[in-house]
Amino acid sequence: MILAKTGNEALAYAMKQINPDVVAAYPITPSTEIVQIFAQYVSDGKVDSEFVAVESEHSAMAACIGSAASGCRTMTATASQGLMLMHEMLFIAGGLRLPIVMPIASRSVSSPLNIHGDHSDSLASRDSGWLQFFCETVQEGYDTLIQCVKIAERTSLPAICAVDGFILSHCMERIETFEDKPVREFIGKYKPNWNLLDIKKPILVGPATMQDYFFEFKRSQIEGMNKALPIIEEVQAEFKQKFGRGYGVIEEYRCEDAEAVVLLMGSACGTMREAVDEMRNQGKKVGMVKLRVFRPLPHQVLAESLAKFKTVAVMDRADTVNAWGGALFTEISSVLYDSPTRPKMLSYVYGLGGKEFSLADAAAVLEQAHAGKKEDLVTYIGVR
Amino acid sequence: MAESCSMLGGQALEVRWHGRGGQGAKTAALLFGESALDTGMYIQAFPEYGPERMGAPVAAFNRLSDKPIRSHAGVKNPRVVVVLDASLIEPARVTEGLVEDGILLVNSNVEPAELRKRLSLPPGIKLYVVDASKIAMETVGKNVPNTPMLGALVKVTGILDFEPMMVAIKHKLAEKFRGGKEKFVEPNLVSIRRAYEEVRC
């Protein structure tokens, strides 16, 4: 069906179709409208989910962990300070390998207080052991959240599906939704590997593990994340086969003969496509690489794609406060360090706290990438 | 749809709405987007969020196109500006960024010629006026100028076919007013039709 939906509405609609066993969430600000809309589905009897309204995001994630450990398909949603308050629990969900799925409207983090879109909250959670997807459009948010359920369950890893706060979460766009039935067929019935409540197969969950075994647990968690990439690709392919829309872990846009490319994530990719087209009309060989899957970082895919360009400009929508480049820039630079050919790397930070990122801003980055140089080590776009 | 999109000329139509918190600028932008979607267009509708208070100046935006919309930048140079509250004209600098031959549509009871003089509008800008507040008072019984302004907007842009749009809006309003407020659907529809007929330049 063709519908007009905001990012929040589309993600809540996907949750309705997923019909998780349990949703535990904190239903007021600083959370997102997703929870409010989903709660309406619950009270209208549109879903079978057990909705647990908790007293904070910390408790929301704690309840999700309990639910997922009991073998239930479990979801929640949050943003910004809410994700910050979950931080401790995110690592526990990651370490216990619980396939909790969480759409977030990615936003800035206080202080100063600001409610608008950037990637500070999601990138601050990057080491917590969650898969992380960044979406360009409302449509991609809807599609990706459905994929996330399958990917999380197949990899035994929790998954964050991020849309840019306000820029997508509150923007109404045209989307094509599927019927409930094919969505439920696609995600299938959840068969957990273990279940805390299965008294015939008693197990221990979350024990204390000291020097002798902690590192081994962590190493196996890391291996789980390392092995997630082919599973993501597999699910993307299954999604394309069933629904016709295909996504890669990265996407190269007009990169065939490009000399310089810009790499970025999220809603600004669309604006960058427009700028690439304009530059191409002027005969400048530039392109864009969109990174859709940030965790696991598709190391090899990125190395193979990027090593062929003369210049790679990396744009971060979050800052690391003195790591000399955002998280994306430092990670992508590290990906390319051992390449036989090493592109010139340019670092940009843009759009913090919802700061406008215009077509002209996108074109200016492409111009510098095309020239292959700029003066500042890190450029903060549009800052007065 | 092919005909109604002719004014797009391959470009997205960008609209900026000005209102005061509570007047429904955001709702109107969403309704306009949804109605355009029903005629087969690609759409975006988004508000400018700030401190949300009743009466404070707010803005909302639309992009409409016959092909997929990729940009997620803000709307800086709209082709159409809709002003729900005439008292905003100066403080909100409603003509800022409006393209040279753009359309300014104002809810006001002042004559268009008089308003044009007061605003010292550049000659290229097309000014349209409709007394949407009066229409709303006479139909809905409240000063809710947002829905009638939709009718005027459709008239001055010619971007949507009116009757099919009314069918779409009736459906949306029925959804919006479900659960005891259904009686507001019909008066709102009448207000849209009246503004469509009464808007002038």
Short mmCIF file of N, CA, C and O in Angstrom, two decimals, chain A residues 4 116 136 166 168 170-174 253 267 270-271 274 277 356-358, chain B residues 30 34 37 40-47 49 70-74 76 178:
data_model
loop_
_atom_site.label_atom_id
_atom_site.label_comp_id
_atom_site.label_asym_id
_atom_site.label_seq_id
_atom_site.Cartn_x
_atom_site.Cartn_y
_atom_site.Cartn_z
N ALA A 4 1.27 7.85 3.26
CA ALA A 4 2.08 8.97 3.72
C ALA A 4 2.32 8.77 5.20
O ALA A 4 1.37 8.74 5.97
N HIS A 116 17.08 17.96 18.54
CA HIS A 116 17.11 17.69 17.09
C HIS A 116 18.05 16.57 16.68
O HIS A 116 18.74 15.97 17.50
N GLU A 136 18.38 6.17 5.29
CA GLU A 136 18.38 7.43 4.53
C GLU A 136 16.98 8.03 4.42
O GLU A 136 16.83 9.25 4.35
N PHE A 166 13.85 13.93 13.88
CA PHE A 166 13.12 15.04 13.26
C PHE A 166 13.25 15.06 11.74
O PHE A 166 12.24 15.09 11.04
N LEU A 168 13.90 12.77 9.74
CA LEU A 168 13.09 11.65 9.24
C LEU A 168 11.97 11.29 10.20
O LEU A 168 10.87 10.97 9.78
N HIS A 170 10.10 12.99 12.07
CA HIS A 170 8.93 13.86 12.00
C HIS A 170 8.63 14.32 10.59
O HIS A 170 7.84 15.24 10.39
N CYS A 171 9.28 13.72 9.61
CA CYS A 171 9.01 14.11 8.22
C CYS A 171 8.09 13.07 7.59
O CYS A 171 8.37 11.88 7.63
N MET A 172 6.99 13.56 7.04
CA MET A 172 6.07 12.65 6.35
C MET A 172 6.55 12.43 4.93
O MET A 172 6.83 13.38 4.20
N GLU A 173 6.68 11.16 4.56
CA GLU A 173 7.11 10.84 3.20
C GLU A 173 6.21 9.76 2.63
O GLU A 173 5.48 9.09 3.35
N ARG A 174 6.32 9.58 1.33
CA ARG A 174 5.56 8.53 0.65
C ARG A 174 6.28 7.22 0.89
O ARG A 174 7.48 7.10 0.61
N TYR A 253 27.18 5.36 -5.04
CA TYR A 253 26.34 6.16 -5.94
C TYR A 253 27.23 6.93 -6.92
O TYR A 253 28.04 7.75 -6.50
N SER A 267 20.09 10.49 6.58
CA SER A 267 19.23 11.25 5.69
C SER A 267 20.00 12.19 4.76
O SER A 267 19.50 12.54 3.69
N GLY A 270 20.66 11.60 0.82
CA GLY A 270 19.76 12.03 -0.26
C GLY A 270 20.17 13.39 -0.80
O GLY A 270 20.22 13.60 -2.02
N THR A 271 20.48 14.31 0.11
CA THR A 271 20.93 15.64 -0.29
C THR A 271 22.24 15.52 -1.06
O THR A 271 22.46 16.21 -2.06
N GLU A 274 21.86 14.60 -4.71
CA GLU A 274 21.51 15.76 -5.55
C GLU A 274 22.78 16.52 -5.93
O GLU A 274 22.97 16.92 -7.08
N ASP A 277 24.90 14.70 -8.48
CA ASP A 277 24.33 14.85 -9.83
C ASP A 277 24.71 16.20 -10.44
O ASP A 277 25.07 16.29 -11.61
N GLU A 356 21.27 22.86 9.94
CA GLU A 356 20.92 22.68 8.53
C GLU A 356 22.13 22.17 7.72
O GLU A 356 23.24 22.68 7.85
N PHE A 357 21.89 21.16 6.91
CA PHE A 357 22.89 20.69 5.96
C PHE A 357 22.26 20.82 4.57
O PHE A 357 21.39 20.05 4.20
N SER A 358 22.68 21.86 3.86
CA SER A 358 22.00 22.22 2.61
C SER A 358 22.68 21.60 1.40
O SER A 358 23.78 21.04 1.50
N LEU B 30 0.69 18.51 6.67
CA LEU B 30 0.55 17.05 6.59
C LEU B 30 -0.65 16.68 5.71
O LEU B 30 -0.56 15.81 4.85
N GLU B 34 -0.60 14.59 2.31
CA GLU B 34 -1.36 13.35 2.15
C GLU B 34 -2.31 13.41 0.96
O GLU B 34 -2.49 12.43 0.24
N LEU B 37 -0.35 12.99 -2.14
CA LEU B 37 0.05 11.58 -2.28
C LEU B 37 -1.05 10.78 -2.96
O LEU B 37 -0.79 9.95 -3.83
N GLY B 40 -1.03 10.56 -6.53
CA GLY B 40 0.09 9.84 -7.15
C GLY B 40 1.44 10.53 -7.03
O GLY B 40 2.42 10.08 -7.60
N MET B 41 1.51 11.63 -6.28
CA MET B 41 2.79 12.35 -6.19
C MET B 41 3.68 11.81 -5.08
O MET B 41 3.23 11.14 -4.17
N TYR B 42 4.94 12.16 -5.16
CA TYR B 42 5.88 11.96 -4.06
C TYR B 42 5.80 13.20 -3.18
O TYR B 42 5.67 14.32 -3.69
N ILE B 43 5.88 13.00 -1.89
CA ILE B 43 5.68 14.15 -0.99
C ILE B 43 6.63 14.13 0.19
O ILE B 43 7.15 13.09 0.58
N GLN B 44 6.83 15.31 0.74
CA GLN B 44 7.40 15.45 2.07
C GLN B 44 6.57 16.49 2.80
O GLN B 44 6.12 17.46 2.18
N ALA B 45 6.35 16.31 4.08
CA ALA B 45 5.70 17.32 4.90
C ALA B 45 6.40 17.29 6.24
O ALA B 45 6.52 16.22 6.85
N PHE B 46 6.92 18.44 6.67
CA PHE B 46 7.62 18.44 7.95
C PHE B 46 7.52 19.80 8.62
O PHE B 46 7.55 20.83 7.97
N PRO B 47 7.39 19.79 9.94
CA PRO B 47 7.33 21.05 10.68
C PRO B 47 8.72 21.50 11.10
O PRO B 47 9.66 20.71 11.10
N TYR B 49 10.50 22.41 14.27
CA TYR B 49 10.24 22.30 15.69
C TYR B 49 11.10 23.25 16.49
O TYR B 49 12.29 23.34 16.28
N ARG B 70 14.64 13.26 -2.92
CA ARG B 70 15.82 12.74 -2.23
C ARG B 70 16.35 13.69 -1.17
O ARG B 70 16.92 13.26 -0.17
N SER B 71 16.21 14.98 -1.41
CA SER B 71 16.80 15.96 -0.50
C SER B 71 16.15 15.91 0.88
O SER B 71 14.93 15.80 0.99
N HIS B 72 16.97 16.01 1.92
CA HIS B 72 16.45 16.20 3.26
C HIS B 72 16.98 17.51 3.85
O HIS B 72 17.04 17.68 5.06
N ALA B 73 17.36 18.41 2.95
CA ALA B 73 17.74 19.75 3.40
C ALA B 73 16.46 20.51 3.72
O ALA B 73 15.36 20.11 3.32
N GLY B 74 16.61 21.63 4.41
CA GLY B 74 15.44 22.46 4.71
C GLY B 74 14.96 23.15 3.44
O GLY B 74 15.65 23.18 2.43
N LYS B 76 14.48 26.43 1.69
CA LYS B 76 14.97 27.80 1.86
C LYS B 76 14.35 28.76 0.85
O LYS B 76 14.22 29.94 1.11
N ARG B 178 -12.32 10.99 14.50
CA ARG B 178 -13.05 9.81 14.95
C ARG B 178 -13.15 9.81 16.48
O ARG B 178 -12.33 10.42 17.16
#
